[in-house]
Amino acid sequence: MAVIVWWLLTVVVVAFHSASAAVIESTWEVEYKYWWPDCEEGIVMAINGQFPGPTIDAFAGDTVIIHVVNKLSTEGVVIHWHGIRQKGTPWADGAAGVTQCPINPGETFTYKFIVDKAGTYFYHGHYGMQRSAGLYGMLIVKSPKETLRYDGEFNLLLSDWWHESIHAQELALSSRPMRWIGEPQSLLINGRGQFNCSQAAYYFNKRGETDVCTFKENDQCAPHTLRVEPNRVYRLRIASTTALASLNLAVQGHQLVVVEADGNYVAPFTVNDIDIYSGETYSVLLKTNALPSKKYWISVGVRGREPKTPQALTVLNYIDATDSRPSHPPPATPSWNDTDRSKSFSNKIFAAKGYPKPPEKSHDQLILLNTQNLYEDHTKWSINNVSLTVPVTPYLGSIRYGLKSAYDLKSPAKKFKLDHYDIMKPPANPNTTKGSGIYKFPLGIVVDVILQNANVLKGVMSEIHPWHIHGHDFWVLGYGEGKFKPGVDEKTYNLKNPPLRNTAVLYPFGWTALRFVTDNPGVWFFHCHIEPHLHMGMGVVFAEGVDRIGKMEIPDEALGCGLTRKWLMNRGRP
Ligand SMILES: [Cu+2]
């Protein structure tokens, strides 16, 4: 009798489980393809022949299984699931050299992870500069108990595009002297942009220097129009996977209510446009309450760097619209160097009601000085005077198998002596060091990270750096101007309702304070999301719960390179 009852219970549990959590499984072949992302022929990284890659549509709690087949003939590949915390599956995070080996040409690697939290996410290549080559797509996790009310939704994946290949770009950046890659030729919305024509040329092009776009059906650069019904509410899920550009998005004639940032609900606030940095995602609600006979521009432009790239445009099209095109020019992007405007947007973002407050105190504090430097005449970005060199053997494997010679065992400095550093001037000593040392934390502690910006190598200038953490969300406790003052500036932290995010911007000449809990055993990348900056060493690595990693089950397939390959080959033998 007892046996029967047990069996019945099991059936009930299994049935409930399968009804509430699904398995989403696909096979993705990654290859280079000729494509016309901005109406000019280029080479993109396509997944199953598509650019951008397919959208993953899941519900919170679902298991995602993706078999990635590397169809590139001469280079490895990995895919990072940006914003997914990978609880219990750090080996599936997809950061080459950190959590796994690059997948060899011809080989297949299977990512398997749970998407535990509803939100707007994306995925992208995390090896070399493959994200810049177009290896990306949306990852949408819906909530079975969505509290926001809306009638429909659209995804807007924003990126920037260069005509030069990533191989040429990588070489340029690593050359002595460094050759800067310059500003992108185009901005893309869902992989579509226009380089040699403008949809809005009618309005601003008095000298006729730009052609009005004439798209043919099925043109790969023809914009996706958003078709909406009047008097409805739509959720726009916006993600930026740019290599370089900080962006601003506006919808002509409509206000936007920001409701989500990086997979966390925020206290709703209304704006005319949003700033979005590389690595960030937002959901905004848009009410279609404008004149339904008209069409409206959705415009995306560059901020934070002097723009040399035209706006990306698409159209919000009411189904009843009688006008053939929007009746006004597209909204102008706010001036690129109005940093106060950008900060005012960041300062409007607070956690939605019901989110846990951050712990009152931290157990550990890192002060990370961001500088641009030289290493043997190569231009580098350094954190506390170390430019990160990601080792061949993934850290996760080195720690799992106790391989002591795979990376620098000495941790980089936790603090930089700011007293003797003038952040408002080029570095007095431009030379830096390289290293592969990491920060190790025990499980269950609270860590504060203060990112400190500084002047670049030459001239009077400081750049924007959007910092992204893997395996976590952090609380953004605050932003400040100038040099961080330990013991003083902590008092200004917002401990009441700071937003939880996975990406936070570091403004020029300022600091940004973040707090997170070491609740996820694994090895986690924390880095500037600007692709060339990361390529030039702008990142650090956190190892959490080292003793737990030592007992972790990691698929051998993740570690078939460097010293872990050697270890696996000799397993069981002296
Ligand atoms: Cu950066």
Coordinates of C-alpha atoms and ligand atoms in Angstrom, one line a residue:
M1 CA 0.0 0.0 0.0
A2 CA 2.8 2.4 1.0
V3 CA 4.4 1.7 -2.4
I4 CA 1.3 2.6 -4.3
V5 CA 0.9 5.9 -2.5
W6 CA 4.5 6.8 -3.2
W7 CA 4.0 6.1 -6.9
L8 CA 0.9 8.2 -7.0
L9 CA 2.7 11.1 -5.4
T10 CA 5.6 10.8 -7.8
V11 CA 3.2 10.9 -10.8
V12 CA 1.6 14.0 -9.4
V13 CA 4.9 15.7 -8.8
V14 CA 6.3 14.8 -12.2
A15 CA 3.1 16.0 -13.9
F16 CA 3.1 19.3 -12.1
H17 CA 6.8 19.7 -12.9
S18 CA 6.4 19.1 -16.6
A19 CA 3.4 21.4 -16.8
S20 CA 5.2 24.2 -15.1
A21 CA 8.8 23.9 -16.5
A22 CA 9.6 23.0 -20.1
V23 CA 12.7 21.9 -21.8
I24 CA 13.7 24.1 -24.7
E25 CA 16.2 22.3 -26.9
S26 CA 17.8 23.2 -30.2
T27 CA 20.9 22.6 -32.3
W28 CA 22.7 25.7 -33.5
E29 CA 25.2 25.7 -36.3
V30 CA 27.5 28.7 -36.1
E31 CA 29.2 29.8 -39.4
Y32 CA 30.3 32.8 -41.3
K33 CA 28.0 34.0 -44.0
Y34 CA 27.8 36.8 -46.5
W35 CA 25.1 39.2 -45.4
W36 CA 23.9 42.8 -46.0
P37 CA 23.3 44.1 -42.5
D38 CA 23.5 47.7 -43.5
C39 CA 22.8 47.3 -47.2
E40 CA 26.5 46.8 -47.8
E41 CA 27.9 43.3 -48.2
G42 CA 29.7 42.0 -45.2
I43 CA 30.5 38.8 -43.3
V44 CA 28.4 38.0 -40.3
M45 CA 28.5 35.1 -37.8
A46 CA 25.2 33.4 -38.4
I47 CA 23.3 30.8 -36.4
N48 CA 21.4 28.2 -38.5
G49 CA 21.8 30.6 -41.4
Q50 CA 20.1 33.5 -39.5
F51 CA 21.5 36.9 -38.5
P52 CA 20.9 37.9 -35.7
G53 CA 20.6 34.4 -34.2
P54 CA 17.3 32.9 -33.3
T55 CA 15.3 34.3 -30.3
I56 CA 15.0 31.9 -27.4
D57 CA 11.5 32.2 -25.9
A58 CA 11.3 30.6 -22.5
F59 CA 9.4 30.8 -19.2
A60 CA 11.0 31.2 -15.8
G61 CA 12.0 27.8 -14.5
D62 CA 12.5 26.2 -18.0
T63 CA 15.7 24.3 -18.9
V64 CA 17.5 25.5 -22.0
I65 CA 19.6 23.0 -23.9
I66 CA 21.6 24.3 -26.9
H67 CA 23.9 22.1 -28.9
V68 CA 26.3 24.5 -30.4
V69 CA 28.0 23.1 -33.6
N70 CA 31.1 25.0 -34.6
K71 CA 31.0 25.2 -38.4
L72 CA 33.7 27.8 -38.6
S73 CA 36.7 26.3 -40.4
T74 CA 39.6 27.8 -38.5
E75 CA 38.5 29.3 -35.1
G76 CA 36.9 28.3 -31.9
V77 CA 33.6 29.6 -30.6
V78 CA 31.6 29.9 -27.3
I79 CA 28.3 31.5 -26.5
H80 CA 27.6 33.5 -23.3
W81 CA 24.0 33.7 -21.9
H82 CA 24.1 37.3 -20.8
G83 CA 22.2 38.0 -17.5
I84 CA 21.5 34.3 -16.8
R85 CA 23.0 33.5 -13.4
Q86 CA 23.9 29.9 -14.1
K87 CA 23.2 28.7 -10.5
G88 CA 24.9 25.3 -10.3
T89 CA 26.0 25.4 -13.9
P90 CA 29.0 27.7 -14.0
W91 CA 30.6 25.6 -16.8
A92 CA 27.6 26.7 -19.0
D93 CA 28.3 30.4 -18.7
G94 CA 30.2 30.5 -22.1
A95 CA 33.2 32.7 -21.3
A96 CA 36.3 31.3 -23.1
G97 CA 39.2 30.9 -20.8
V98 CA 37.1 31.5 -17.7
T99 CA 34.5 28.8 -17.7
Q100 CA 35.3 26.7 -20.7
C101 CA 37.6 26.0 -23.6
P102 CA 36.6 27.4 -27.0
I103 CA 34.6 24.8 -29.0
N104 CA 37.0 23.5 -31.7
P105 CA 36.0 23.7 -35.4
G106 CA 33.8 20.8 -36.3
E107 CA 33.0 20.0 -32.7
T108 CA 29.7 20.3 -30.7
F109 CA 29.3 21.6 -27.2
T110 CA 26.1 21.3 -25.2
Y111 CA 25.0 24.2 -22.9
K112 CA 22.4 23.2 -20.4
F113 CA 21.1 25.6 -17.8
I114 CA 17.9 26.8 -16.1
V115 CA 16.5 30.3 -16.8
D116 CA 15.4 30.9 -13.2
K117 CA 14.2 34.5 -13.5
A118 CA 11.9 36.2 -15.9
G119 CA 13.3 39.1 -17.8
T120 CA 14.9 40.4 -21.0
Y121 CA 18.2 38.9 -21.8
F122 CA 20.4 38.1 -24.8
Y123 CA 23.3 35.9 -25.7
H124 CA 26.5 36.5 -27.6
G125 CA 29.9 35.2 -28.5
H126 CA 32.5 35.6 -25.8
Y127 CA 35.7 34.6 -27.6
G128 CA 38.0 37.1 -29.3
M129 CA 35.8 39.8 -30.8
Q130 CA 33.1 37.4 -32.1
R131 CA 30.3 39.5 -30.6
S132 CA 31.4 42.3 -32.8
A133 CA 31.1 40.0 -35.8
G134 CA 27.4 39.5 -35.1
L135 CA 27.2 36.4 -33.0
Y136 CA 24.2 37.4 -30.9
G137 CA 20.5 37.1 -30.4
M138 CA 17.7 37.7 -27.8
L139 CA 16.8 35.5 -24.9
I140 CA 13.4 36.2 -23.5
V141 CA 12.3 34.7 -20.2
K142 CA 8.6 35.3 -19.5
S143 CA 6.9 35.1 -16.2
P144 CA 4.0 32.7 -15.8
K145 CA 2.7 35.2 -13.3
E146 CA 3.5 38.5 -15.1
T147 CA 2.3 41.5 -13.1
L148 CA 2.8 44.0 -15.9
R149 CA -0.2 44.5 -18.1
Y150 CA 0.3 44.9 -21.8
D151 CA -1.3 43.8 -25.1
G152 CA 1.7 42.8 -27.1
E153 CA 5.5 43.0 -27.2
F154 CA 8.4 43.6 -29.5
N155 CA 12.1 42.8 -29.2
L156 CA 14.6 45.5 -30.3
L157 CA 18.2 44.1 -30.3
L158 CA 20.6 47.0 -30.9
S159 CA 24.1 46.7 -32.2
D160 CA 26.9 48.6 -34.0
W161 CA 28.5 47.4 -37.2
W162 CA 31.9 47.9 -38.8
H163 CA 32.8 47.2 -42.4
E164 CA 36.3 45.9 -41.4
S165 CA 36.4 42.3 -40.3
I166 CA 36.9 41.4 -36.6
H167 CA 40.2 39.8 -37.6
A168 CA 41.5 43.1 -39.0
Q169 CA 40.1 44.9 -36.0
E170 CA 41.9 42.5 -33.5
L171 CA 45.2 43.0 -35.3
A172 CA 44.8 46.7 -35.4
L173 CA 44.1 46.9 -31.7
S174 CA 47.0 44.6 -30.8
S175 CA 49.5 46.4 -33.1
R176 CA 52.3 48.7 -32.0
P177 CA 51.3 51.4 -32.0
M178 CA 47.7 50.5 -31.6
R179 CA 45.5 51.4 -34.6
W180 CA 42.1 52.5 -33.3
I181 CA 39.1 50.9 -35.0
G182 CA 37.2 54.1 -35.2
E183 CA 33.5 54.6 -34.9
P184 CA 31.0 52.1 -36.3
Q185 CA 29.8 52.5 -39.9
S186 CA 26.2 51.7 -38.9
L187 CA 23.9 51.0 -36.0
L188 CA 21.6 48.0 -36.4
I189 CA 18.1 47.4 -35.0
N190 CA 17.4 43.6 -35.0
G191 CA 20.4 43.3 -37.3
R192 CA 19.2 45.8 -39.8
G193 CA 20.7 49.2 -40.6
Q194 CA 21.3 51.5 -43.6
F195 CA 24.8 52.7 -44.5
N196 CA 24.5 54.2 -47.9
C197 CA 20.9 55.5 -47.7
S198 CA 18.6 57.0 -45.2
Q199 CA 14.9 56.4 -44.7
A200 CA 14.6 60.0 -43.5
A201 CA 16.7 61.7 -46.2
Y202 CA 13.6 63.7 -47.3
Y203 CA 13.8 65.8 -44.2
F204 CA 17.4 66.7 -43.6
N205 CA 19.2 66.1 -46.8
K206 CA 18.9 69.4 -48.6
R207 CA 22.0 68.9 -50.7
G208 CA 20.9 65.4 -51.7
E209 CA 24.1 63.8 -50.4
T210 CA 22.3 60.7 -49.1
D211 CA 19.8 58.7 -51.1
V212 CA 16.4 57.9 -49.8
C213 CA 16.4 54.2 -49.1
T214 CA 14.5 52.1 -51.6
F215 CA 14.2 48.7 -50.2
K216 CA 13.4 45.6 -52.2
E217 CA 11.3 43.0 -50.6
N218 CA 13.4 40.6 -48.6
D219 CA 16.4 43.0 -48.4
Q220 CA 18.4 41.9 -45.4
C221 CA 18.8 45.6 -44.4
A222 CA 15.1 46.5 -44.8
P223 CA 13.9 47.6 -41.3
H224 CA 11.4 45.7 -39.4
T225 CA 8.4 48.0 -38.9
L226 CA 6.5 47.7 -35.6
R227 CA 2.9 47.3 -36.5
V228 CA 0.6 48.3 -33.6
E229 CA -3.1 48.9 -32.9
P230 CA -4.3 52.2 -31.4
N231 CA -5.0 52.5 -27.7
R232 CA -3.1 49.5 -26.6
V233 CA 0.0 49.0 -24.4
Y234 CA 3.1 47.4 -25.9
R235 CA 6.2 46.1 -24.1
L236 CA 9.4 46.9 -26.0
R237 CA 12.2 44.7 -24.8
I238 CA 15.4 46.5 -25.7
A239 CA 18.9 45.0 -25.5
S240 CA 22.2 46.6 -26.5
T241 CA 25.0 44.3 -27.6
T242 CA 27.1 47.1 -29.2
A243 CA 30.8 46.6 -29.4
L244 CA 31.5 50.3 -28.6
A245 CA 28.6 52.6 -28.9
S246 CA 26.5 54.0 -26.0
L247 CA 23.0 54.5 -27.4
N248 CA 19.8 56.5 -27.0
L249 CA 16.5 55.3 -28.2
A250 CA 13.3 57.4 -28.7
V251 CA 9.9 56.8 -30.2
Q252 CA 8.6 59.9 -31.8
G253 CA 5.4 61.3 -30.3
H254 CA 5.3 58.7 -27.5
Q255 CA 6.6 58.5 -24.0
L256 CA 8.2 55.4 -22.6
V257 CA 7.5 53.9 -19.1
V258 CA 10.7 52.1 -18.0
V259 CA 9.6 49.0 -16.0
E260 CA 12.5 46.5 -16.2
A261 CA 16.3 46.8 -16.3
D262 CA 18.7 43.8 -16.8
G263 CA 16.0 41.2 -15.9
N264 CA 14.8 43.0 -12.8
Y265 CA 11.6 45.1 -12.4
V266 CA 12.2 48.8 -11.6
A267 CA 9.9 51.4 -10.1
P268 CA 8.1 52.6 -13.2
F269 CA 9.2 56.1 -14.5
T270 CA 8.3 57.9 -17.6
V271 CA 10.8 59.4 -20.1
N272 CA 10.9 60.6 -23.7
D273 CA 13.9 58.5 -24.5
I274 CA 16.2 56.0 -22.9
D275 CA 20.0 55.8 -22.7
I276 CA 21.3 52.2 -23.1
Y277 CA 24.9 51.0 -22.7
S278 CA 26.4 47.9 -24.1
G279 CA 25.4 44.9 -22.0
E280 CA 22.2 46.5 -20.7
T281 CA 18.6 45.6 -21.3
Y282 CA 15.4 47.5 -20.6
S283 CA 11.7 46.9 -21.0
V284 CA 9.6 50.0 -21.6
L285 CA 5.8 50.2 -21.9
L286 CA 4.5 52.2 -24.8
K287 CA 0.9 53.4 -25.0
T288 CA -0.3 53.8 -28.6
N289 CA -2.2 56.9 -27.9
A290 CA -0.9 59.2 -30.7
L291 CA -2.8 60.1 -33.8
P292 CA -3.5 56.7 -35.5
S293 CA -3.5 58.1 -39.0
K294 CA 0.3 58.8 -38.7
K295 CA 3.5 56.9 -38.7
Y296 CA 6.3 57.6 -36.1
W297 CA 10.0 57.1 -36.1
I298 CA 11.9 54.9 -33.7
S299 CA 15.4 56.3 -33.7
V300 CA 18.6 55.1 -32.1
G301 CA 21.7 57.3 -32.0
V302 CA 25.1 57.4 -30.4
R303 CA 25.9 59.1 -27.1
G304 CA 29.0 59.4 -25.0
R305 CA 31.4 59.6 -28.0
E306 CA 31.4 62.1 -30.7
P307 CA 29.0 60.4 -33.2
K308 CA 30.3 59.6 -36.7
T309 CA 27.5 57.1 -37.3
P310 CA 24.1 57.9 -38.6
Q311 CA 21.0 57.1 -36.5
A312 CA 19.4 53.7 -36.9
L313 CA 15.7 54.1 -37.8
T314 CA 12.6 52.1 -38.0
V315 CA 8.9 53.0 -38.0
L316 CA 6.1 52.6 -35.5
N317 CA 3.2 51.9 -37.9
Y318 CA -0.4 52.1 -36.6
I319 CA -2.5 49.7 -38.6
D320 CA -4.9 52.5 -39.5
A321 CA -2.1 54.8 -40.7
T322 CA -3.0 56.6 -43.9
D323 CA 0.2 58.6 -44.2
S324 CA 2.8 56.9 -46.3
R325 CA 5.7 58.0 -44.1
P326 CA 6.2 59.9 -40.8
S327 CA 5.3 63.6 -41.2
H328 CA 8.3 64.9 -39.3
P329 CA 12.1 64.2 -39.2
P330 CA 13.2 61.6 -36.7
P331 CA 13.8 62.7 -33.1
A332 CA 17.3 64.2 -32.7
T333 CA 19.5 62.1 -30.4
P334 CA 20.4 64.2 -27.3
S335 CA 23.8 65.8 -27.6
W336 CA 26.6 63.2 -27.2
N337 CA 28.5 64.9 -24.5
D338 CA 25.6 66.0 -22.2
T339 CA 26.8 63.6 -19.4
D340 CA 24.6 65.3 -16.9
R341 CA 21.6 64.2 -18.9
S342 CA 22.9 60.6 -18.9
K343 CA 23.5 60.7 -15.2
S344 CA 20.0 62.0 -14.6
F345 CA 18.6 59.0 -16.4
S346 CA 20.7 56.6 -14.4
N347 CA 19.6 58.3 -11.2
K348 CA 16.0 57.7 -12.0
I349 CA 16.4 53.9 -11.8
F350 CA 15.2 52.3 -8.5
A351 CA 14.2 48.8 -7.6
A352 CA 10.5 48.0 -7.9
K353 CA 8.5 47.5 -4.7
G354 CA 9.1 44.2 -3.1
Y355 CA 12.7 43.7 -4.0
P356 CA 15.1 42.8 -1.2
K357 CA 17.2 45.6 0.2
P358 CA 20.9 45.1 0.0
P359 CA 22.7 44.0 3.1
E360 CA 23.5 47.0 5.3
K361 CA 27.3 46.3 5.5
S362 CA 29.9 44.6 3.3
H363 CA 32.6 42.2 4.4
D364 CA 35.0 43.1 1.7
Q365 CA 35.7 46.0 -0.6
L366 CA 37.5 46.3 -3.9
I367 CA 38.5 49.7 -5.3
L368 CA 39.2 49.2 -9.0
L369 CA 41.0 51.9 -10.8
N370 CA 40.4 51.9 -14.6
T371 CA 43.3 53.2 -16.6
Q372 CA 44.5 53.2 -20.1
N373 CA 48.2 52.3 -20.3
L374 CA 51.0 50.9 -22.3
Y375 CA 52.6 47.5 -22.1
E376 CA 55.7 47.3 -24.2
D377 CA 54.2 49.9 -26.4
H378 CA 50.9 48.0 -26.8
T379 CA 47.9 50.1 -25.7
K380 CA 46.1 48.3 -22.8
W381 CA 43.4 48.9 -20.3
S382 CA 44.3 48.0 -16.8
I383 CA 42.5 47.5 -13.5
N384 CA 44.7 48.4 -10.5
N385 CA 47.6 48.4 -12.9
V386 CA 47.0 44.9 -14.2
S387 CA 45.8 44.3 -17.7
L388 CA 44.0 41.0 -17.8
T389 CA 45.4 38.2 -19.9
V390 CA 42.9 35.3 -19.9
P391 CA 44.8 32.0 -19.7
V392 CA 44.5 29.1 -22.1
T393 CA 43.3 26.8 -19.4
P394 CA 39.9 27.9 -18.1
Y395 CA 40.0 29.1 -14.5
L396 CA 37.0 26.9 -13.6
G397 CA 39.0 23.8 -14.7
S398 CA 42.3 24.9 -13.0
I399 CA 40.5 25.4 -9.7
R400 CA 38.4 22.2 -10.1
Y401 CA 41.5 20.1 -10.5
G402 CA 43.9 22.2 -8.4
L403 CA 46.2 23.0 -11.3
K404 CA 48.6 25.6 -9.8
S405 CA 50.5 26.6 -12.8
A406 CA 47.6 27.5 -15.1
Y407 CA 47.3 31.1 -14.0
D408 CA 49.0 33.6 -11.6
L409 CA 48.1 32.4 -8.1
K410 CA 48.8 35.8 -6.6
S411 CA 45.7 37.9 -6.5
P412 CA 45.8 41.4 -7.9
A413 CA 45.7 44.3 -5.5
K414 CA 42.2 44.9 -3.9
K415 CA 42.8 48.6 -3.7
F416 CA 44.7 51.2 -5.6
K417 CA 46.4 53.9 -3.6
L418 CA 44.3 56.7 -4.9
D419 CA 46.0 59.3 -2.7
H420 CA 48.9 59.3 -5.1
Y421 CA 47.1 59.1 -8.3
D422 CA 45.7 62.1 -10.2
I423 CA 42.6 60.7 -12.0
M424 CA 42.2 64.1 -13.9
K425 CA 45.5 63.7 -15.8
P426 CA 47.1 61.2 -18.1
P427 CA 49.0 58.6 -16.0
A428 CA 52.3 59.9 -14.8
N429 CA 53.8 56.5 -15.6
P430 CA 52.0 55.2 -18.6
N431 CA 53.5 51.6 -18.3
T432 CA 51.4 48.8 -16.8
T433 CA 51.7 45.1 -16.1
K434 CA 49.9 42.1 -17.5
G435 CA 48.6 39.2 -15.5
S436 CA 46.0 36.4 -15.0
G437 CA 45.6 36.7 -11.2
I438 CA 42.0 36.5 -9.8
Y439 CA 40.1 37.6 -6.7
K440 CA 39.0 34.7 -4.6
F441 CA 36.0 35.0 -2.2
P442 CA 34.5 32.6 0.3
L443 CA 30.8 31.8 -0.1
G444 CA 28.1 33.9 1.5
I445 CA 29.9 37.2 2.0
V446 CA 28.9 40.7 0.8
V447 CA 31.4 42.4 -1.5
D448 CA 31.5 46.0 -2.5
V449 CA 33.2 47.0 -5.8
I450 CA 34.0 50.6 -6.4
L451 CA 34.9 51.3 -10.0
Q452 CA 37.1 54.4 -10.3
N453 CA 37.5 56.1 -13.6
A454 CA 40.5 58.2 -14.7
N455 CA 41.9 60.2 -17.5
V456 CA 43.1 58.2 -20.6
L457 CA 46.6 57.9 -21.8
K458 CA 46.8 61.1 -23.8
G459 CA 44.8 64.4 -23.8
V460 CA 42.2 65.4 -21.2
M461 CA 39.5 62.8 -21.5
S462 CA 37.9 59.9 -19.7
E463 CA 35.7 57.3 -21.4
I464 CA 32.5 55.6 -20.5
H465 CA 32.8 51.9 -19.4
P466 CA 29.7 49.8 -18.9
W467 CA 30.8 47.0 -16.5
H468 CA 29.0 43.6 -16.7
I469 CA 29.1 40.8 -14.1
H470 CA 28.6 37.1 -14.9
G471 CA 26.7 34.8 -12.5
H472 CA 25.1 37.6 -10.5
D473 CA 23.1 40.7 -10.2
F474 CA 24.6 43.5 -8.2
W475 CA 23.0 46.4 -6.4
V476 CA 24.0 49.8 -7.9
L477 CA 24.5 51.8 -4.7
G478 CA 25.5 55.0 -6.3
Y479 CA 27.5 57.1 -8.7
G480 CA 29.9 59.9 -7.7
E481 CA 32.1 62.5 -9.3
G482 CA 35.9 62.6 -9.1
K483 CA 37.9 60.4 -6.8
F484 CA 36.1 58.0 -4.4
K485 CA 36.7 59.0 -0.8
P486 CA 36.8 55.8 1.4
G487 CA 35.0 56.3 4.7
V488 CA 33.1 59.3 3.4
D489 CA 31.4 58.3 0.1
E490 CA 29.9 55.1 1.5
K491 CA 27.6 57.4 3.5
T492 CA 26.0 58.5 0.2
Y493 CA 25.0 54.9 -0.8
N494 CA 21.4 54.2 -1.6
L495 CA 20.6 51.2 0.7
K496 CA 16.9 51.7 0.5
N497 CA 15.9 50.8 -3.0
P498 CA 19.0 50.5 -5.3
P499 CA 18.3 48.6 -8.6
L500 CA 19.6 45.1 -9.0
R501 CA 21.4 44.9 -12.4
N502 CA 24.1 42.9 -14.1
T503 CA 25.6 45.9 -15.9
A504 CA 26.4 49.4 -14.6
V505 CA 28.0 52.4 -16.3
L506 CA 31.1 54.1 -15.0
Y507 CA 30.9 57.7 -16.1
P508 CA 34.0 59.8 -17.1
F509 CA 36.1 61.0 -14.2
G510 CA 33.7 59.4 -11.7
W511 CA 33.1 56.3 -9.6
T512 CA 30.3 53.7 -9.4
A513 CA 29.7 51.6 -6.3
L514 CA 28.2 48.1 -6.5
R515 CA 27.4 45.5 -3.9
F516 CA 26.9 41.8 -4.4
V517 CA 26.6 38.6 -2.4
T518 CA 28.9 35.6 -3.2
D519 CA 26.1 33.1 -3.4
N520 CA 27.1 31.3 -6.6
P521 CA 30.0 28.9 -6.5
G522 CA 32.0 29.3 -9.7
V523 CA 34.4 31.5 -11.6
W524 CA 32.8 34.7 -12.9
F525 CA 34.0 37.3 -15.3
F526 CA 33.5 41.0 -14.4
H527 CA 34.5 43.3 -17.2
C528 CA 33.9 46.3 -19.4
H529 CA 31.4 45.3 -22.0
I530 CA 33.0 47.4 -24.7
E531 CA 34.5 44.7 -26.9
P532 CA 37.8 46.5 -27.8
H533 CA 38.4 47.5 -24.1
L534 CA 37.9 43.9 -23.0
H535 CA 40.2 42.7 -25.8
M536 CA 42.8 45.1 -24.4
G537 CA 42.6 43.6 -20.9
M538 CA 39.8 45.5 -19.2
G539 CA 38.4 42.9 -16.8
V540 CA 38.9 41.0 -13.6
V541 CA 37.8 37.5 -12.5
F542 CA 36.1 36.4 -9.3
A543 CA 36.3 32.9 -8.0
E544 CA 33.6 32.1 -5.4
G545 CA 33.6 29.1 -3.0
V546 CA 36.8 27.6 -4.2
D547 CA 36.3 24.4 -2.0
R548 CA 32.9 23.9 -3.6
I549 CA 34.3 24.2 -7.1
G550 CA 36.8 21.4 -6.2
K551 CA 33.9 19.0 -5.8
M552 CA 31.8 20.2 -8.7
E553 CA 30.8 18.1 -11.7
I554 CA 32.0 19.8 -14.8
P555 CA 31.6 18.1 -18.2
D556 CA 35.0 17.0 -19.5
E557 CA 34.0 18.6 -22.9
A558 CA 34.2 22.0 -21.3
L559 CA 37.9 21.5 -20.4
G560 CA 39.5 19.9 -23.3
C561 CA 42.3 22.4 -23.7
G562 CA 45.5 23.6 -21.9
L563 CA 46.5 21.9 -18.7
T564 CA 43.0 20.6 -18.0
R565 CA 43.2 18.5 -21.2
K566 CA 46.5 17.1 -20.0
W567 CA 44.9 16.3 -16.6
L568 CA 41.9 14.6 -18.2
M569 CA 44.0 12.5 -20.5
N570 CA 46.1 11.2 -17.6
R571 CA 43.1 10.7 -15.3
G572 CA 43.4 7.6 -13.2
R573 CA 47.0 7.1 -14.2
P574 CA 50.0 8.2 -12.2
Ligands
CU1 CU 35.5 50.1 -21.3

